[in-house]
Short mmCIF file of C-alpha atoms and ligand atoms in Angstrom, two decimals:
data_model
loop_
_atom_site.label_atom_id
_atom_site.label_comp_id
_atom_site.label_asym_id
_atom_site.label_seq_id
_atom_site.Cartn_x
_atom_site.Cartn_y
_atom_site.Cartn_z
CA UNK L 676 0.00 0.00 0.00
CA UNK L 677 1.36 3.56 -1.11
CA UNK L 678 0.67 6.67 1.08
CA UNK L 679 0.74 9.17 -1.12
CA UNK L 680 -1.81 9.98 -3.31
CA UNK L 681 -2.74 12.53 -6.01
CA UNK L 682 -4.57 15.83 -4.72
CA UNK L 683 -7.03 15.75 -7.03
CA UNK L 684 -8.25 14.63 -10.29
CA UNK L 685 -7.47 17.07 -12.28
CA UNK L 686 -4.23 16.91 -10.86
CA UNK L 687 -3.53 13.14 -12.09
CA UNK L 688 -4.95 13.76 -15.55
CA UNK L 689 -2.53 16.69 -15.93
CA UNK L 690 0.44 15.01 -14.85
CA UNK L 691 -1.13 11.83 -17.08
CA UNK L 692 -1.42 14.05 -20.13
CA UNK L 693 2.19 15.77 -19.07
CA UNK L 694 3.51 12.42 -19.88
CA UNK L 695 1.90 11.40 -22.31
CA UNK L 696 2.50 15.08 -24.33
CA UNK L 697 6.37 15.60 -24.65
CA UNK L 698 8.81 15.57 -27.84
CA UNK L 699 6.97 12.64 -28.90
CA UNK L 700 3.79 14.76 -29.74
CA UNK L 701 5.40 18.06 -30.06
CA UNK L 702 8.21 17.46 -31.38
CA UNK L 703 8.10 13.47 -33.73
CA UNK L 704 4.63 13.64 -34.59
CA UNK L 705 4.32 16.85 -37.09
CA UNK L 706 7.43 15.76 -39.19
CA UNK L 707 6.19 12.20 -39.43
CA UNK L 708 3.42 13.34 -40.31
CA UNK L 709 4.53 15.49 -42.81
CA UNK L 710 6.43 12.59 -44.58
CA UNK L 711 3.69 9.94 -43.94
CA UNK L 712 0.99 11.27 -46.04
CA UNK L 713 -0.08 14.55 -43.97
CA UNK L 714 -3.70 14.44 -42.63
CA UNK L 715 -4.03 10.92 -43.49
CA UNK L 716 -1.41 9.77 -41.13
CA UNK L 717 -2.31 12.25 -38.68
CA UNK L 718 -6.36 10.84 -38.86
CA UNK L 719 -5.07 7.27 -38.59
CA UNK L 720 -2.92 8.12 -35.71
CA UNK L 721 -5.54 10.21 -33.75
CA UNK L 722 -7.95 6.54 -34.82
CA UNK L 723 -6.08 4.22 -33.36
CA UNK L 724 -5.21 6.96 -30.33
CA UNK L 725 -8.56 6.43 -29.64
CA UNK L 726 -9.39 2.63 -30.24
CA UNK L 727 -6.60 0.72 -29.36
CA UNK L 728 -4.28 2.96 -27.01
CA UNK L 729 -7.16 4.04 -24.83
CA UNK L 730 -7.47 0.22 -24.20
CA UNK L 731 -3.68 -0.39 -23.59
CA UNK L 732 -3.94 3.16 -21.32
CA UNK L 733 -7.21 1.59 -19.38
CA UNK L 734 -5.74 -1.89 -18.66
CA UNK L 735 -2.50 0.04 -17.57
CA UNK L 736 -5.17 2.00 -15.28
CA UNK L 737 -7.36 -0.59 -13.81
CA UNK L 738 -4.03 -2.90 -13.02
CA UNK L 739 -2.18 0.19 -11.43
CA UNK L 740 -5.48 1.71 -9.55
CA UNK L 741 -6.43 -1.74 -7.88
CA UNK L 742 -3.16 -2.90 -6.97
CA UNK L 743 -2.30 1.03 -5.85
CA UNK L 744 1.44 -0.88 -6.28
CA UNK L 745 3.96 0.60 -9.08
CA UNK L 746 5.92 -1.19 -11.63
CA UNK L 747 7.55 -4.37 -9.97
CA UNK L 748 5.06 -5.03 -7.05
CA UNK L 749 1.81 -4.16 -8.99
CA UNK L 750 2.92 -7.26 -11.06
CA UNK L 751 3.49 -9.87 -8.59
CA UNK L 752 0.36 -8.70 -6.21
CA UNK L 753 -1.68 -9.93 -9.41
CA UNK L 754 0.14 -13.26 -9.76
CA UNK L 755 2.57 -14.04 -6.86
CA UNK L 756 3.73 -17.08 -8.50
CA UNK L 757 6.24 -17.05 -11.34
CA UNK L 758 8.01 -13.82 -13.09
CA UNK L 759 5.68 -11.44 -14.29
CA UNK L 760 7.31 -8.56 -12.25
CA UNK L 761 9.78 -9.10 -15.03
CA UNK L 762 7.27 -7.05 -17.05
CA UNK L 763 7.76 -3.82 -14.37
CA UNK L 764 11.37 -4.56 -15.04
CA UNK L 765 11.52 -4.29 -18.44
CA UNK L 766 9.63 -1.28 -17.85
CA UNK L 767 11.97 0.17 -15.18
CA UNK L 768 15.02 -0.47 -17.87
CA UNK L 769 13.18 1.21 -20.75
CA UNK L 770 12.30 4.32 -19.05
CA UNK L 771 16.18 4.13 -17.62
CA UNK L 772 17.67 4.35 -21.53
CA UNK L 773 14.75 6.09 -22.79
CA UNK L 774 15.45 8.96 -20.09
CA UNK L 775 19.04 9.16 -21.30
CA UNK L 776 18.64 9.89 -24.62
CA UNK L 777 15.56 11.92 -23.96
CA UNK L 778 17.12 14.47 -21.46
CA UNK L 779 19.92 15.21 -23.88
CA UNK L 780 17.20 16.76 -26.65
CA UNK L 781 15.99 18.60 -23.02
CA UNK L 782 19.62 19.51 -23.16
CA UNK L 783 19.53 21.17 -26.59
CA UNK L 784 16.09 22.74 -25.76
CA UNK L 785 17.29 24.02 -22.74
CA UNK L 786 20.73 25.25 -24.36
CA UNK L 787 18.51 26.94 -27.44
CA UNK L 788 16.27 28.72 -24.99
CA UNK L 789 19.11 30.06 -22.56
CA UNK L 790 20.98 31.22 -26.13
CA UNK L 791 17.56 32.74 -26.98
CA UNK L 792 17.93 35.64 -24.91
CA UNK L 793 20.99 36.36 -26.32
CA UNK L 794 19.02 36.73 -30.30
CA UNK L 795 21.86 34.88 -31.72
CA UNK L 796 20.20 31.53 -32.19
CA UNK L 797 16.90 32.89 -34.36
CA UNK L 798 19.55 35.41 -36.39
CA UNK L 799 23.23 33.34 -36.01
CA UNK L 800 26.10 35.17 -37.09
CA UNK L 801 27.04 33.51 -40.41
CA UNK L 802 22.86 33.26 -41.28
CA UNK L 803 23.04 29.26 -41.33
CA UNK L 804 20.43 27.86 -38.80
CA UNK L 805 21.50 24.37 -39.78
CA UNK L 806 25.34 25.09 -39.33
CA UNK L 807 24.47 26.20 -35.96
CA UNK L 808 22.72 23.43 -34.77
CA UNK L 809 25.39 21.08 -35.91
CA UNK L 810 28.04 23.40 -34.29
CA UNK L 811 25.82 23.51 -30.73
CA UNK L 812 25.17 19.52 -30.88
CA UNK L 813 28.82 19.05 -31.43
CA UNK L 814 30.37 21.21 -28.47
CA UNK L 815 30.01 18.33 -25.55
CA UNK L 816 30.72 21.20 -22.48
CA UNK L 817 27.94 23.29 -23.70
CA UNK L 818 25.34 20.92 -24.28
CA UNK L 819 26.99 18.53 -21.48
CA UNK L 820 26.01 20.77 -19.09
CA UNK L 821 22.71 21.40 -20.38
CA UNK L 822 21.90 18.17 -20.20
CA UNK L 823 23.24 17.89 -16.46
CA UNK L 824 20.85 20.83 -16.28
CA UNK L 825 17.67 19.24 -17.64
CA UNK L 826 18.13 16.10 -15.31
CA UNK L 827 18.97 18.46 -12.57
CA UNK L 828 15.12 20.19 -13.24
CA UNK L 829 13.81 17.10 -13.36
CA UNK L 830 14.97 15.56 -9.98
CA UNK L 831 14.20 18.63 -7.98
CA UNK L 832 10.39 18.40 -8.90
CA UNK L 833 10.36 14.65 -8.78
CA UNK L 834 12.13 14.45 -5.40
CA UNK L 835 9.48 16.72 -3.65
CA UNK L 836 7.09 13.73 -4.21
CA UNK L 837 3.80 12.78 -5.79
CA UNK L 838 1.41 15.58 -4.92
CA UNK L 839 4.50 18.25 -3.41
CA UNK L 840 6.61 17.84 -6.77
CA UNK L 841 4.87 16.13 -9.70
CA UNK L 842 1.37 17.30 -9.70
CA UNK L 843 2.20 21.01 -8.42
CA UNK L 844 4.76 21.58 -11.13
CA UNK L 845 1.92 19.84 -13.58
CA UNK L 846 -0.76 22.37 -12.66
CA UNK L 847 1.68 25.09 -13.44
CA UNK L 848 3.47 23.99 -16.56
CA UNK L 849 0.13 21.86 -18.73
CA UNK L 850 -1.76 25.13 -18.77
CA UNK L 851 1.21 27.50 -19.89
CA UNK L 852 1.62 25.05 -22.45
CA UNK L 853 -1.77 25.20 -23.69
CA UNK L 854 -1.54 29.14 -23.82
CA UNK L 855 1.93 28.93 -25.44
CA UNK L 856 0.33 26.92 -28.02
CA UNK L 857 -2.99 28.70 -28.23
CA UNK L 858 -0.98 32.14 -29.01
CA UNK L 859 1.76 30.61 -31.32
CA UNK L 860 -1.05 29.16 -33.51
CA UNK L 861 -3.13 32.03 -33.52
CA UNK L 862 0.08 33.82 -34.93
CA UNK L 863 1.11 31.03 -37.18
CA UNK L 864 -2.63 30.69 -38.83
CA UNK L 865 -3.00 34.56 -39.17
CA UNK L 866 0.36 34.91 -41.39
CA UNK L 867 -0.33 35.59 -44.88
CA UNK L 868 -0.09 31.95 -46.68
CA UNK L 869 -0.44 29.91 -43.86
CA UNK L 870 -3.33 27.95 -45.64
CA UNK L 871 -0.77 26.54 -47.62
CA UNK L 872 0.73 25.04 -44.37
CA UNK L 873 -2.97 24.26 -42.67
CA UNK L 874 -3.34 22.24 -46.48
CA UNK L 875 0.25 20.17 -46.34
CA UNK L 876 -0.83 19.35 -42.40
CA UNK L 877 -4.13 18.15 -42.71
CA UNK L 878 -4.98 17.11 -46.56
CA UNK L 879 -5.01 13.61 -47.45
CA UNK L 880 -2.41 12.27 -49.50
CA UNK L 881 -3.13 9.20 -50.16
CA UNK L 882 0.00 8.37 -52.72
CA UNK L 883 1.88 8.27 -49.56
CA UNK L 884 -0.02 5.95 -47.71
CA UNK L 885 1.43 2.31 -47.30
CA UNK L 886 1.00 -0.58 -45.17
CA UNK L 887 4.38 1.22 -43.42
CA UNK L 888 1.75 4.72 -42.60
CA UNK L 889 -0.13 2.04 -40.26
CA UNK L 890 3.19 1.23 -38.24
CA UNK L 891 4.64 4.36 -37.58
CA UNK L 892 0.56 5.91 -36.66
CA UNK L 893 0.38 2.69 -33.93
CA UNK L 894 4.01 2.47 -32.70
CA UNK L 895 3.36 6.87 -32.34
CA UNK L 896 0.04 6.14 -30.59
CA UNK L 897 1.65 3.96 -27.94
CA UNK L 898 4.62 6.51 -27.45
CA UNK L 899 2.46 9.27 -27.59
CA UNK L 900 0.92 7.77 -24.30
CA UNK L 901 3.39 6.74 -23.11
CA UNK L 902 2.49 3.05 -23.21
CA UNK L 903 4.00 -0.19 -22.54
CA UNK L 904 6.62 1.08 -19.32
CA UNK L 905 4.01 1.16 -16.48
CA UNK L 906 3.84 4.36 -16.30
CA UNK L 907 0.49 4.74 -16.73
CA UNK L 908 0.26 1.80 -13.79
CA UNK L 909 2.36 3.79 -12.02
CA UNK L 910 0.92 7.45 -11.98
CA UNK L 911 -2.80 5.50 -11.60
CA UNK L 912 -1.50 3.72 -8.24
CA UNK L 913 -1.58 7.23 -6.57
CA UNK L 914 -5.06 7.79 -7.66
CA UNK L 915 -8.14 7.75 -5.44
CA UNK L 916 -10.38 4.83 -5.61
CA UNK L 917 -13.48 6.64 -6.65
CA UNK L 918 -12.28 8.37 -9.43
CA UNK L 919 -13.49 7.05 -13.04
CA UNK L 920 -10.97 5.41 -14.48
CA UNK L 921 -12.74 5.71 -18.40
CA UNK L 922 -13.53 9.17 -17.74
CA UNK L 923 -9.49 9.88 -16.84
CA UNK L 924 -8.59 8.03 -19.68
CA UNK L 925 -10.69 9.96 -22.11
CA UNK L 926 -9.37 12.72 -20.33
CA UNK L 927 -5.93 12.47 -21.08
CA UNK L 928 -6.12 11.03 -24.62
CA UNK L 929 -8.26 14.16 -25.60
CA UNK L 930 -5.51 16.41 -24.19
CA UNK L 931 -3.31 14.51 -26.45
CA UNK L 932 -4.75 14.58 -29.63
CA UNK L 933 -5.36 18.49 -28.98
CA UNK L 934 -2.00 19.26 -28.20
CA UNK L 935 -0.86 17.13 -31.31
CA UNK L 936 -3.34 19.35 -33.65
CA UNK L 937 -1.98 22.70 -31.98
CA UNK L 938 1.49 21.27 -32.45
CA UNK L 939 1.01 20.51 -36.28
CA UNK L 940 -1.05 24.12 -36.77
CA UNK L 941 1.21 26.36 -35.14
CA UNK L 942 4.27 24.88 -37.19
CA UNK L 943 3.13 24.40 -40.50
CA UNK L 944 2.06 27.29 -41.27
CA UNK L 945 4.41 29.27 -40.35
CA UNK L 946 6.98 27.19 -42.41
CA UNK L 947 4.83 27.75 -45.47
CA UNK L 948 4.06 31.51 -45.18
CA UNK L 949 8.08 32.03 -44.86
CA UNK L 950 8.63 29.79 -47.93
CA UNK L 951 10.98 27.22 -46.22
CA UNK L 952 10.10 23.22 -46.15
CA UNK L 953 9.00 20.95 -43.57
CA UNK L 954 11.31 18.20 -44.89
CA UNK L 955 14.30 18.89 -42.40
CA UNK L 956 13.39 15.61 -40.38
CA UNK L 957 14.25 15.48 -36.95
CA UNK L 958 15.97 18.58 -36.38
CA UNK L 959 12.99 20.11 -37.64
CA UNK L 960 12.53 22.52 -34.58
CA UNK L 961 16.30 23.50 -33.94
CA UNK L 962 17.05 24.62 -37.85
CA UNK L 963 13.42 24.95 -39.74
CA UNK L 964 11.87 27.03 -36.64
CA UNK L 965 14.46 29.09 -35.72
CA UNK L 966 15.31 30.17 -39.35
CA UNK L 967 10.77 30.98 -39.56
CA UNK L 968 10.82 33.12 -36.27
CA UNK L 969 13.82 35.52 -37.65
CA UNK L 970 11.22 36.81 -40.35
CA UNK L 971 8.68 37.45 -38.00
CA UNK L 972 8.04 40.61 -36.41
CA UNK L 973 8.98 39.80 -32.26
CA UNK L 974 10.55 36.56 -33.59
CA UNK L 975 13.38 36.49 -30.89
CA UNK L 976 10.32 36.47 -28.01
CA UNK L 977 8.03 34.22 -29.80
CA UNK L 978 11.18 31.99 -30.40
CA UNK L 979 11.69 32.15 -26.70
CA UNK L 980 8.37 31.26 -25.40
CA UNK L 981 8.32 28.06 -27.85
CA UNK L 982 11.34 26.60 -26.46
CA UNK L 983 10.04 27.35 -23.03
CA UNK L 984 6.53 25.29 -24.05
CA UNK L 985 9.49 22.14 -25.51
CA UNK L 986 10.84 23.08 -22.06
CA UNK L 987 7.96 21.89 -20.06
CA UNK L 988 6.37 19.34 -22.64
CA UNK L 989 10.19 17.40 -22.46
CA UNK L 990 10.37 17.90 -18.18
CA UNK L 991 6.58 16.46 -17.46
CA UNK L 992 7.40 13.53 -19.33
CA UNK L 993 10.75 13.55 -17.52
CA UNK L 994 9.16 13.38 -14.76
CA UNK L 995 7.04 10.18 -15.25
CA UNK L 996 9.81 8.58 -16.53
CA UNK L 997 12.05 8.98 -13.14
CA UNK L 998 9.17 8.24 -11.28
CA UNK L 999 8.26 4.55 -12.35
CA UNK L 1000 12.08 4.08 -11.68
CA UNK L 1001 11.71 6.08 -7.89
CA UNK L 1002 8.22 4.24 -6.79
CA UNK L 1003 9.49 0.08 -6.56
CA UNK L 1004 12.30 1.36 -4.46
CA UNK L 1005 10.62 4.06 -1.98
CA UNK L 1006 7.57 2.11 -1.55
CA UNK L 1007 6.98 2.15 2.24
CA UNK L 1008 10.01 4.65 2.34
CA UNK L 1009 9.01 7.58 1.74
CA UNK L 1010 11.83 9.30 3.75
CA UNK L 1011 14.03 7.83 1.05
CA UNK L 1012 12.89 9.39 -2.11
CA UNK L 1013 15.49 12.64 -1.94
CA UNK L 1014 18.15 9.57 -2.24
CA UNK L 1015 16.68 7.54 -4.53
CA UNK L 1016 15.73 10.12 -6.73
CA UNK L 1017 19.06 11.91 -6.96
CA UNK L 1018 20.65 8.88 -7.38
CA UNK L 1019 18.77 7.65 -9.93
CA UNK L 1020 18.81 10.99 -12.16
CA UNK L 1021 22.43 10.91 -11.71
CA UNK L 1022 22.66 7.84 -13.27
CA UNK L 1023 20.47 8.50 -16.30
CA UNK L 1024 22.83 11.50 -16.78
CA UNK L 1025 25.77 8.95 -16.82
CA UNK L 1026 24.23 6.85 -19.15
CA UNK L 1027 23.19 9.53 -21.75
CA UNK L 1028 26.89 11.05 -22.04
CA UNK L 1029 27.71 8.62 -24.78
CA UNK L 1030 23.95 9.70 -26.54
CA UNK L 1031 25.04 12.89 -26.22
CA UNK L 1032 28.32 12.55 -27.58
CA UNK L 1033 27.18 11.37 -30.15
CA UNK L 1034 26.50 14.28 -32.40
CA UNK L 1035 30.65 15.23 -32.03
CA UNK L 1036 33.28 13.02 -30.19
CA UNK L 1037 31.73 9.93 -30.99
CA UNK L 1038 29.67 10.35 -33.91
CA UNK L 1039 32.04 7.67 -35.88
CA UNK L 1040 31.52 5.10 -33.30
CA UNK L 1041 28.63 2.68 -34.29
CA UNK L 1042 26.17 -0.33 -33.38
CA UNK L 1043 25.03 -2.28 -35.70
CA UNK L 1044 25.50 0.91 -38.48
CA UNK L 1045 23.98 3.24 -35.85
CA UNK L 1046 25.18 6.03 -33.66
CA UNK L 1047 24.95 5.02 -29.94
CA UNK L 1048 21.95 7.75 -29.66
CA UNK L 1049 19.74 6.28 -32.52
CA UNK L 1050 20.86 2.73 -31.23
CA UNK L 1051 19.45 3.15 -27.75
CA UNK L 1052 16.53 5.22 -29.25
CA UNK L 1053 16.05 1.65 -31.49
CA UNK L 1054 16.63 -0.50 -28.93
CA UNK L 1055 13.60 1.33 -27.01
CA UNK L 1056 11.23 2.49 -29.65
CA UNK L 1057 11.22 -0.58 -31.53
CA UNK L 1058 11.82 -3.38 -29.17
CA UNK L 1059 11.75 -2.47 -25.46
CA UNK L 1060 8.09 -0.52 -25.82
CA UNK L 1061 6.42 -2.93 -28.04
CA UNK L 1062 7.24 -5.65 -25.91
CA UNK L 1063 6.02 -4.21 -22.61
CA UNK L 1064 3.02 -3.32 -24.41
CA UNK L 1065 2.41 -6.75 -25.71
CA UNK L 1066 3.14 -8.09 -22.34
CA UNK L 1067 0.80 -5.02 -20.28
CA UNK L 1068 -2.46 -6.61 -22.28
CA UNK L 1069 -1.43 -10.21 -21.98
CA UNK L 1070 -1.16 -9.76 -18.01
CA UNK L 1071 -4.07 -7.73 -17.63
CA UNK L 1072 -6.18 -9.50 -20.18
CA UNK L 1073 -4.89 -13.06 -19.00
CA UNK L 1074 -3.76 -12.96 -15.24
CA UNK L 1075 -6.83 -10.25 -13.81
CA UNK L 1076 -9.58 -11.67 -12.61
CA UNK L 1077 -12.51 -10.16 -14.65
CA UNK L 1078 -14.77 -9.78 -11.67
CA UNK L 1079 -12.01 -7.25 -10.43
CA UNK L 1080 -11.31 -5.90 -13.39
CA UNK L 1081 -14.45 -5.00 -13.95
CA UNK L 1082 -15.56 -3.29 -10.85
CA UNK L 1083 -12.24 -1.49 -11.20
CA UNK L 1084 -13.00 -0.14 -14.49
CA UNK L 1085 -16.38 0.89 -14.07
CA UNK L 1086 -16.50 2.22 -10.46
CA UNK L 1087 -17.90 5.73 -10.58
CA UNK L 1088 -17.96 5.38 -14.22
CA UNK L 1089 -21.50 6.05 -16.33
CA UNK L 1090 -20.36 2.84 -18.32
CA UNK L 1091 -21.98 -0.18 -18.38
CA UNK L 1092 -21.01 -3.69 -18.85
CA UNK L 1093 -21.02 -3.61 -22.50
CA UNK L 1094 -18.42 -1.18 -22.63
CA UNK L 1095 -16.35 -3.43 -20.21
CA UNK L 1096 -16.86 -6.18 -22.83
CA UNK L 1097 -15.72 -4.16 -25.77
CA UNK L 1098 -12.69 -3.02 -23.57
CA UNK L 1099 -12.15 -6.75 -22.64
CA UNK L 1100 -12.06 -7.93 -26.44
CA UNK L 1101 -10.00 -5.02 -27.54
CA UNK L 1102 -7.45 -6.23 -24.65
CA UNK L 1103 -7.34 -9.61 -25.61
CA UNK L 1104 -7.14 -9.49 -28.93
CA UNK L 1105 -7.49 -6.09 -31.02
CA UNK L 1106 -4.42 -4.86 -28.59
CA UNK L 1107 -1.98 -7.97 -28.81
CA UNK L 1108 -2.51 -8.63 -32.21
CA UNK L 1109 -1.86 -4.96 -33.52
CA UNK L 1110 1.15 -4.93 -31.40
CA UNK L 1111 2.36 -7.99 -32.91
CA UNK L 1112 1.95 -7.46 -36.58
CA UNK L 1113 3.69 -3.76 -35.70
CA UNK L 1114 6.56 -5.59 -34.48
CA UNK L 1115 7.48 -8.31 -36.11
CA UNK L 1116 6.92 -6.09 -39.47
CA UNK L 1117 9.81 -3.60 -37.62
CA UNK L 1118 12.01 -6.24 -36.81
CA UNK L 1119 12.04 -7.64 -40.65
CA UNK L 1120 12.57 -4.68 -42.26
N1 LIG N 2681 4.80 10.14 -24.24
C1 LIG N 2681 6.10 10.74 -24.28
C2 LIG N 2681 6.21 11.60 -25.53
O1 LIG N 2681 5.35 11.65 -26.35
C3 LIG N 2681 7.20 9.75 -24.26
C4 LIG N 2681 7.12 8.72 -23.19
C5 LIG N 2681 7.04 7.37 -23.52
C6 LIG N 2681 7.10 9.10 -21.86
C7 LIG N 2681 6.93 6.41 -22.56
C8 LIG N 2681 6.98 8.14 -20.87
C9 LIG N 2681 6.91 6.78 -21.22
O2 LIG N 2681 7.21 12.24 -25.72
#
């Protein structure tokens, strides 16, 4: 039994959605979009967003609210017998890697956002956003220590607990980030030729559909809710035992998808009015951006305030990420988590030096053909996430005893028991089969 617990709802689904909305969302999505087929890939995604990851997100719910344990021990409460906590494990190690490469983009956010108030990032000296970028990544003391800097951020909230650190800094930062959002759209729509952007986003093209547009939409949908590392099981352990567990999921998938649609009409647009192209891939936000807000009138503050919404996107999902890693070893200890959590940050750091080396020192050093950052980001995305997703439903679907899972899912609820039936088919099968097709058709290619 935990003692903490969430303050209030909306607390929960704001730290929930905090997760679930980070680079993933803001930063992945709109340029996979943009080279999967625009709107089509972006209505697929948001489908199976709401079909099969609010399923996944549910069964994470109901198995973290009724156990009220977190990764390891929510496992073996279920079935004491044999390995299953091997699941939370998995779990615990994916978050571990996936924190370490993830806190060195914080890193470049937060470098790009301290350098904003200087003006030389949106207007560089020699004019060339992308030579900058490459010049910033490659320096390992500045972007070293911005990435010391991000975990640093990230343990101080984390460390003040559940309801102290977590959901107070989640209160603050989801709504800013809505605002951000809701003014740098409003500016992005209102430029002259930013239908031209609002088009590329959101119209079909169906040429560039394949069976490959259905992968990448379901393997973003689980990311994008942060799926498959008991996270979810986690951050629902701390939640009161009346809340409605549907209506929280709805909740935070609807904050998702709304955040994803600011995300892709705030940047498009502006990429198109300003005559540049969306096609810079990942780096999208550090040369593309940058190089749209010099043209515009107050570009240096609007530049500012966007790296400050990455900012908090990248820390709440930060934050979940220590935190299923922090819960299995404070449970019971509370006094302990100022340790742990310190500790634990410290050694994500460690373990994302190489990652960020990556992009100078090492960036001739290879795995299997890729850099140690895109291996670990490989190793994660494509094998460590699908797998504790497969292996989420299975349990839940397979070890839970339905009359449980049941009451858990509905208490409080204005659901019925056909909606726990469709849930329990869409966990048993719709869930585990998608996830397998998704990965065995990754691991082929
Ligand atoms: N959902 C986060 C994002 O979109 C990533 C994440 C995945 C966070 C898994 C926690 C667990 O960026």
């Amino acid at each position: 039994m935990q003692k903490e617990n969430w303050g209030t709802r909306l607390g929960f689904i704001l730290a929930a959605a905090g997760s679930a909305i980070g680079l993933g969302t803001v930063w992945r999505l709109p340029y996979v979009a943009g080279e999967q087929g625009g709107g089509l890939f972006f209505f697929i995604f948001i489908a199976l967003l709401l079909t099969v990851g609010t399923s996944l997100l549910l069964a994470e719910f109901v198995l973290g609210r009724s156990t009220k344990e977190g990764a390891i021990e929510a496992y073996r409460k279920v079935a004491p017998k044999g390995q299953w906590h091997w699941i939370g494990i998995i779990g615990m190690i994916a978050a571990f890697l996936l924190l370490s490469f993830y806190s060195v983009v914080g890193g470049w956010i937060t470098t790009y956002f301290v350098r904003s108030f200087t003006g030389n990032v949106t207007n560089p000296p020699d004019g060339d956003h992308g030579a900058l970028f490459e010049s910033i990544t490659a320096n390992p003391w500045e972007v070293g220590l911005a990435h010391l800097a991000f975990m640093i951020m990230t343990i101080l909230v984390v460390q003040m607990g559940i309801k102290k650190g977590i959901e107070k800094a989640s209160l603050y930062m989801m709504p800013a980030l809505f605002i951000i959002f809701l003014i740098l759209m409003i500016r992005s729509l209102t430029l002259d030729g930013a239908w031209e952007g609002v088009v590329y986003f959101l119209q079909p093209d169906f040429s560039a559909v394949s069976s490959e547009t259905f992968l990448f939409a379901l393997g973003q949908a689980f990311f994008s809710l942060s799926l498959g590392v008991s996270v979810m099981v986690t951050y629902s352990s701390y939640l009161d035992s009346k809340a409605s567990l549907p209506g929280s999921a709805w909740s935070v998938v609807l904050l998702s998808v709304l955040i994803a649609f600011m995300a892709g009409l705030a940047i498009f647009p502006a990429i198109y009015a300003f005559g540049l192209q969306p096609d810079e891939g990942p780096s999208l936000i550090f040369v593309v951006i940058p190089a749209v807000f010099q043209q515009l009138a107050f570009g240096e503050a609007f530049f500012m305030i966007f790296m400050l919404l990455m900012l908090f996107a990248t820390l709440t999902s930060a934050f979940s990420l220590i935190e299923i890693i922090v819960t299995p070893f404070v449970r019971g200890k509370e006094h302990l988590r100022k340790r742990v959590t310190w500790a634990v940050g410290l050694l994500i750091f460690a373990m994302g030096i190489p990652s960020n080396l990556s992009f100078g020192l090492l960036a001739d050093f290879h795995i299997f053909g890729l850099t140690f950052f895109d291996a670990v980001d490989f190793l994660v995305s494509n094998i460590l996430l699908p797998l504790g997703a497969l292996l989420i439903s299975l349990f839940v679907a397979y070890k839970m005893k339905p009359s449980i899972m049941q009451e858990e899912l509905l208490r409080g609820s204005r659901f019925g028991k056909g909606f726990y039936f469709i849930w329990l088919i869409m966990i048993r099968v719709v869930v585990p089969l998608s996830i397998i097709v998704v990965f065995v058709s990754q691991l082929i290619q």
